[in-house]
Tab-separated table of C-alpha atoms and ligand atoms in Angstrom:
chain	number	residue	atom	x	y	z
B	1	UNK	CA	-11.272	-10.555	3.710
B	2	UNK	CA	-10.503	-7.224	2.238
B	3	UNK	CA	-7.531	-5.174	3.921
B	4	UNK	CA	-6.807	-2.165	2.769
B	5	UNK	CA	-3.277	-0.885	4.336
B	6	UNK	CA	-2.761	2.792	4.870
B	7	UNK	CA	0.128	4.839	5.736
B	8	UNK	CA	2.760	7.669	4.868
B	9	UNK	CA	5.396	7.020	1.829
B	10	UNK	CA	8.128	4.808	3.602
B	11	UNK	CA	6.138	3.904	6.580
B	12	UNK	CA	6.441	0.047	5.405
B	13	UNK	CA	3.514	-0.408	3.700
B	14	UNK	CA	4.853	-2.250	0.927
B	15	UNK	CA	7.460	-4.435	2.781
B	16	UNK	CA	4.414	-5.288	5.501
B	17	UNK	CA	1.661	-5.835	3.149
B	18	UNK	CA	3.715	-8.539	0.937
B	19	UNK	CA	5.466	-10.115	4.004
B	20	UNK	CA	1.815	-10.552	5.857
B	21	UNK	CA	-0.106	-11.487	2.499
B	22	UNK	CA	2.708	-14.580	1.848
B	23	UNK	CA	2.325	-15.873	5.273
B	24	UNK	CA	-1.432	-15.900	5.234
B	25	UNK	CA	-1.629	-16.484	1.261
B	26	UNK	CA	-3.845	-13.466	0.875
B	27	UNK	CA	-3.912	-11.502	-2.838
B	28	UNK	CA	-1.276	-8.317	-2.109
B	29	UNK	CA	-2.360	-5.882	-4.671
B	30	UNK	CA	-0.098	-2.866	-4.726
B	31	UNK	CA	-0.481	-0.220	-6.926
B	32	UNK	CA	2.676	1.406	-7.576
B	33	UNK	CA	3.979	-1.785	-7.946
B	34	UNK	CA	1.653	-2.360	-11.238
B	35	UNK	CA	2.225	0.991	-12.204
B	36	UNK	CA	6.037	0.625	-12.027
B	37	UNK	CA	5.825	-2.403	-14.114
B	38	UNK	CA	3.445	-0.569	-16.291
B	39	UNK	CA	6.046	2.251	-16.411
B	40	UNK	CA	9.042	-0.456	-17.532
B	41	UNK	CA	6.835	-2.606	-20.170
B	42	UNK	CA	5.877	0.799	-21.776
B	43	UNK	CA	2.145	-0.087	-21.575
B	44	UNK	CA	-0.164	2.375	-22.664
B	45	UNK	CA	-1.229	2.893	-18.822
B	46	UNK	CA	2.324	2.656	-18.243
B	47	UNK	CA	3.069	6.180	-20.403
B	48	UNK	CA	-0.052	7.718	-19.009
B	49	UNK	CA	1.602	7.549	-15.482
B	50	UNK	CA	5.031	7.926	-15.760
B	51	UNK	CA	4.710	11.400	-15.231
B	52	UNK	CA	2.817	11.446	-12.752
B	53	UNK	CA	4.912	8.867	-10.675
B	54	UNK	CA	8.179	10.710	-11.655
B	55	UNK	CA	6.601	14.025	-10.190
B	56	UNK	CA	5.144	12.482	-7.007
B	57	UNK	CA	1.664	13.485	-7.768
B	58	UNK	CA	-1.347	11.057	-7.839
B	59	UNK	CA	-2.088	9.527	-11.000
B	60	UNK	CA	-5.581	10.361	-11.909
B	61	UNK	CA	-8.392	7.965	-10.606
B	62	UNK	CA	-9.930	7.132	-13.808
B	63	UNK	CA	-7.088	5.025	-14.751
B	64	UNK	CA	-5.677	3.686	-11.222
B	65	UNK	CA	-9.476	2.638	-10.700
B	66	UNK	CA	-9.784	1.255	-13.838
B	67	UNK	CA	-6.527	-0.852	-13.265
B	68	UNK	CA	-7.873	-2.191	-9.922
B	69	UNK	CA	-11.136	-3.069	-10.715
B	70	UNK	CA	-9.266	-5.405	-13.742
B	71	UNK	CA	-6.865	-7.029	-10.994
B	72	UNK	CA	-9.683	-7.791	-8.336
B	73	UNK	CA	-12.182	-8.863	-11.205
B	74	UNK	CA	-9.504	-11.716	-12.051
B	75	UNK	CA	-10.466	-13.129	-8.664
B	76	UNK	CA	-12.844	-11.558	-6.797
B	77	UNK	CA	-13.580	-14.262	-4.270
B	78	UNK	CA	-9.961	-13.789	-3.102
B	79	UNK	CA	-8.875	-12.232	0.072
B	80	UNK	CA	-6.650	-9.323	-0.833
B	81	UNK	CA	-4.392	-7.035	0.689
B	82	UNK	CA	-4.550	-3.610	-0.844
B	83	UNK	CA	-1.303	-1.313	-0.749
B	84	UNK	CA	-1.368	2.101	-2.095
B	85	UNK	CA	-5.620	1.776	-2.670
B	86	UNK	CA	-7.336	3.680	-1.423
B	87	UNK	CA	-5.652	7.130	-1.710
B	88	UNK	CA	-8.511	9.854	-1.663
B	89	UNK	CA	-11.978	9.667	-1.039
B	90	UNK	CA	-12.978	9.004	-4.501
B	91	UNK	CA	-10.631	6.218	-4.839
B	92	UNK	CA	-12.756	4.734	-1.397
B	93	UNK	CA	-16.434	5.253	-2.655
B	94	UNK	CA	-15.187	3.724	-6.239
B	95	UNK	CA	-13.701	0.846	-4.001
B	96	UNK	CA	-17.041	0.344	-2.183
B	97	UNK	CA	-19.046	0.102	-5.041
B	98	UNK	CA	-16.470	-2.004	-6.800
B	99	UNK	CA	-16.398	-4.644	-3.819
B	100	UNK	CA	-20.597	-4.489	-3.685
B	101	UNK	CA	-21.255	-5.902	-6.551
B	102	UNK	CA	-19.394	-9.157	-5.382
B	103	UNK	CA	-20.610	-8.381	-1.890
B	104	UNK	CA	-18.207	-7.627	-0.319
B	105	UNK	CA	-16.384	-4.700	1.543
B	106	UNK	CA	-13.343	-3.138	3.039
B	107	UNK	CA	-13.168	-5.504	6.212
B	108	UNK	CA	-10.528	-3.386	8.200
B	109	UNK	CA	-8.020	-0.945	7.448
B	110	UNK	CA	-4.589	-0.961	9.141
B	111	UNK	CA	-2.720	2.117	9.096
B	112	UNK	CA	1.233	2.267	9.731
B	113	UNK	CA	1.355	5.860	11.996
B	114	UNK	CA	4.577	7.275	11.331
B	115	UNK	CA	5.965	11.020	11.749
B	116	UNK	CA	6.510	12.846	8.408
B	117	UNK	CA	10.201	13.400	9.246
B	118	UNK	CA	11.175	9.845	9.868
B	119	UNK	CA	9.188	9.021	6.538
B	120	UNK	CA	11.479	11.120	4.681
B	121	UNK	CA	14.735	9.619	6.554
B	122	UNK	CA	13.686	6.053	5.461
B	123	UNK	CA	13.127	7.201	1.930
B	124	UNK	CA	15.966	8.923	1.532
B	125	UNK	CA	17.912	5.768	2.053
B	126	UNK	CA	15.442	3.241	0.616
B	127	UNK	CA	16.745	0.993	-2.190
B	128	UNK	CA	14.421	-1.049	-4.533
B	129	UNK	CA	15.561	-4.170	-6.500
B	130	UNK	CA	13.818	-3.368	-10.531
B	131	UNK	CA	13.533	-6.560	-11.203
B	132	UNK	CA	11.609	-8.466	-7.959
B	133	UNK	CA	10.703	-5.360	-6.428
B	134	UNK	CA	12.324	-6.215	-3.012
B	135	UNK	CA	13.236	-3.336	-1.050
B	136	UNK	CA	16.857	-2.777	1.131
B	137	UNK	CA	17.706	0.424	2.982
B	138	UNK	CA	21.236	1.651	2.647
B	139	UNK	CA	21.728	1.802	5.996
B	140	UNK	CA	19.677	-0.606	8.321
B	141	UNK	CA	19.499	-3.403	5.783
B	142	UNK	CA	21.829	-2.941	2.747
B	143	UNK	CA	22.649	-6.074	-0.214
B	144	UNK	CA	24.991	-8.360	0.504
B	145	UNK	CA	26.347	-7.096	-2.543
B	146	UNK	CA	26.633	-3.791	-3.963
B	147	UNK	CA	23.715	-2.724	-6.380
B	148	UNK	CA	22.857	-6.229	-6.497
B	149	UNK	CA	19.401	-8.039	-5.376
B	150	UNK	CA	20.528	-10.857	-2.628
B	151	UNK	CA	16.792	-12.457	-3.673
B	152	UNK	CA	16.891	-12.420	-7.842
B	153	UNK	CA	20.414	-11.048	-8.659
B	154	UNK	CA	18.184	-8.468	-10.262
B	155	UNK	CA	19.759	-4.087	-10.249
B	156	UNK	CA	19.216	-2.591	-6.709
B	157	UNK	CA	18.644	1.343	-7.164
B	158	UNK	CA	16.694	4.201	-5.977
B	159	UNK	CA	13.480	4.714	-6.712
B	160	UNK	CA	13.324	7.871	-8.595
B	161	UNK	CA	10.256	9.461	-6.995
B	162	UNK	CA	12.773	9.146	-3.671
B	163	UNK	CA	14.704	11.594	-4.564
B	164	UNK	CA	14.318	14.128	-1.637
B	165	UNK	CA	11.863	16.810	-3.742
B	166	UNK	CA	9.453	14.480	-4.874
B	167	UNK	CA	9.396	12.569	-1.475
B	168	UNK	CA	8.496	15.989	0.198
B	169	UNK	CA	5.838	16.219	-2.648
B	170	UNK	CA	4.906	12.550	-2.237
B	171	UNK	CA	4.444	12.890	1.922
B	172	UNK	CA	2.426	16.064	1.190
B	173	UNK	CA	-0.082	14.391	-1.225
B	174	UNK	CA	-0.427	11.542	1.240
B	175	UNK	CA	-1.109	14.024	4.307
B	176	UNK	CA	-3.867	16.036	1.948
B	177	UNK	CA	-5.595	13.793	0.442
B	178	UNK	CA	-5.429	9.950	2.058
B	179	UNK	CA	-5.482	12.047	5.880
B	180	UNK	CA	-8.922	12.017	5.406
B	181	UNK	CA	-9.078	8.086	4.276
B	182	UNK	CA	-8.160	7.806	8.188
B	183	UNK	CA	-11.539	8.974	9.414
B	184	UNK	CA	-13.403	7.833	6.687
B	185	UNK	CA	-12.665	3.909	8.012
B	186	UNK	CA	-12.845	5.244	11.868
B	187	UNK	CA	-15.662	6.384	11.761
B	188	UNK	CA	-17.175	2.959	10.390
B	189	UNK	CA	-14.949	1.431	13.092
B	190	UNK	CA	-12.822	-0.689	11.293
B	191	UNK	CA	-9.290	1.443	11.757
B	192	UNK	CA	-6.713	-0.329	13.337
B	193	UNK	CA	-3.509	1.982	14.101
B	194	UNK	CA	0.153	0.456	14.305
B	195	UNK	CA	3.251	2.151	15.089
B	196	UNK	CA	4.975	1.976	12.415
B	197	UNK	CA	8.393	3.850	14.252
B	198	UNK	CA	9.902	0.280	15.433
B	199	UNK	CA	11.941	-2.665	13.854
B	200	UNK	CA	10.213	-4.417	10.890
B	201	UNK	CA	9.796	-7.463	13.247
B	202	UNK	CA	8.157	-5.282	15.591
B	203	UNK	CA	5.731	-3.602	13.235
B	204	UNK	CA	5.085	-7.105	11.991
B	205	UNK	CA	4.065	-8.776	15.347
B	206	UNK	CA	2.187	-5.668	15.636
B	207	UNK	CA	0.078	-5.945	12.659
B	208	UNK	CA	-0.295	-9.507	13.038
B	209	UNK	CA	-1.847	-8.744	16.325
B	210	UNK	CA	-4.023	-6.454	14.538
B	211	UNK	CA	-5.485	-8.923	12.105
B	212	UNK	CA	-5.858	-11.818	14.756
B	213	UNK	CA	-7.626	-9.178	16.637
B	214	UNK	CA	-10.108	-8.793	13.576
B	215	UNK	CA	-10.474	-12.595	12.922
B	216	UNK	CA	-11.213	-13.147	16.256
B	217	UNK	CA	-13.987	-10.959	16.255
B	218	UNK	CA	-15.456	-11.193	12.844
B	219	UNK	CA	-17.208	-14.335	13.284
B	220	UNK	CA	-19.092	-13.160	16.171
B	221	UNK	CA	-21.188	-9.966	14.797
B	222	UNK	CA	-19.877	-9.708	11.282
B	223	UNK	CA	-18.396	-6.372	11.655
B	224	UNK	CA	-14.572	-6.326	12.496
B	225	UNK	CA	-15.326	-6.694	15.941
B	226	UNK	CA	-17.095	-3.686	16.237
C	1	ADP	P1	4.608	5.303	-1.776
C	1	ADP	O1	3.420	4.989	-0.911
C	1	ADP	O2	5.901	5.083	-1.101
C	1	ADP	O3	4.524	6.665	-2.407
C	1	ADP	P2	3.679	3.538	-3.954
C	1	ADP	O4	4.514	2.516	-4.629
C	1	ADP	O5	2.481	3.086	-3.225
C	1	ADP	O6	4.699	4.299	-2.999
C	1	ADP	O7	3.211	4.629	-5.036
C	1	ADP	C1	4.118	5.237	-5.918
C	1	ADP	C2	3.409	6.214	-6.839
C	1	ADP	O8	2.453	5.526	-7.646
C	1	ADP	C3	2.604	7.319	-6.160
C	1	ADP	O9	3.412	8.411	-5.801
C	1	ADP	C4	1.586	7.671	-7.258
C	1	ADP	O10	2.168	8.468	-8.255
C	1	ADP	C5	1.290	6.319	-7.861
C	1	ADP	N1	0.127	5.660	-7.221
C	1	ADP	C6	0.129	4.494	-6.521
C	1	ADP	N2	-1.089	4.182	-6.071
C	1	ADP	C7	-1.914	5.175	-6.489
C	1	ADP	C8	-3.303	5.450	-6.337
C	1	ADP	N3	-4.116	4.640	-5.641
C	1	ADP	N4	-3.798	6.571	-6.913
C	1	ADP	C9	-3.013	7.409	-7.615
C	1	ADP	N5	-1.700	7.215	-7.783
C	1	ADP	C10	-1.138	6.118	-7.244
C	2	ZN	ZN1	15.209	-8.855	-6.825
């Protein structure tokens, strides 16, 4: 199965996607996470990007593609969950084509719905840990410790692309040019919307309803239940 998981900066993409892809041992591809660790090995991809990153922008398709097709190519038989992939149009038909020559496809597409303005409160307080990547919030789910990772022990911090400017610039991007992502999957019937305004658990129970939903009905005609 091929998920693809769609939603505003700090709608809880990244904290959904891994927490659902260790439970049901699915692949969780996300691609600012390879793109930070790009950015902190000092890759040759990883200097191409920084700036991009840094500014909020989208780094150009060429080399995210490129860096996805290399990942799924590893193992493409695997079931994967995709965060941050698609994020245009272009980034979907170079998916498509990617995924047909192992035949397969983008099976369904959840999208976390949240409001712009309550993206930008949870970024503003979102903490990341550098080293693991787990993520903490300031306020509704701080370290135990100060600046410190209660999973490795690794340096919690902000990310810099939350500072408030580029967040505005990041939400922005996302509501130009991955909007139109959202009709692109619902119009091939395979969108599956979550409110993404709740607890974690919540949103959790709530996607998990979402892909027992599409299991359920993939069997039968092949087609996400639609
Ligand atoms: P968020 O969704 O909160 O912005 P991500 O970790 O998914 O966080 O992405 C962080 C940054 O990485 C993006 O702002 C962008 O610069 C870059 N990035 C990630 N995925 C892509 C992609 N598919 N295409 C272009 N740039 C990407
Ligand atoms: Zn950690």
């Amino acid at each position: 199965m091929i998920a693809v998981v769609l939603g505003a900066p700090g709608s809880g993409k990244g904290t959904q996607s891994r927490l659902l892809s260790e439970k049901h041992r699915l692949s969780h591809v996300a691609t600012g996470d390879i793109l930070r660790s790009e950015i902190a090995m000092g890759t040759a991809l990883g200097r191409q990007a920084e700036g991009y990153v840094k500014k909020g922008r989208l780094v150009p398709d060429e080399l995210v593609t490129a860096m996805l097709a290399a990942r799924i190519e590893q193992a493409p038989k695997d079931d994967y969950f995709l965060d941050g992939f698609p994020r245009n149009l272009r980034q979907a038909e170079e998916l498509d084509k990617l995924l047909k020559r192992w035949g397969g496809r983008v099976d369904t597409a959840l999208f976390l719905s949240l409001p712009a303005s309550e993206a930008l409160k949870r970024l503003s307080a979102r903490q990341i840990c550098a080293k693991c990547g787990a993520v903490y919030n300031a306020i509704t789910k701080p370290t135990r410790k100060p600046g410190v990772c209660d999973v490795c022990g690794g340096a919690v911090v902000a990310r810099v692309d939350d500072a408030q400017e580029t967040a505005i610039q990041r939400i922005a991007v996302y509501e130009k040019e991955t909007t139109p992502l959202l009709d692109h999957y619902r119009r091939r019937g395979i969108l599956r919307e979550i409110d993404a305004a709740g607890e974690p658990t919540q949103i959790s129970r709530a996607l998990e309803a979402a892909l027992a939903d599409f299991w359920d009905h993939r069997d039968g005609d092949g087609n996400g239940g639609k």
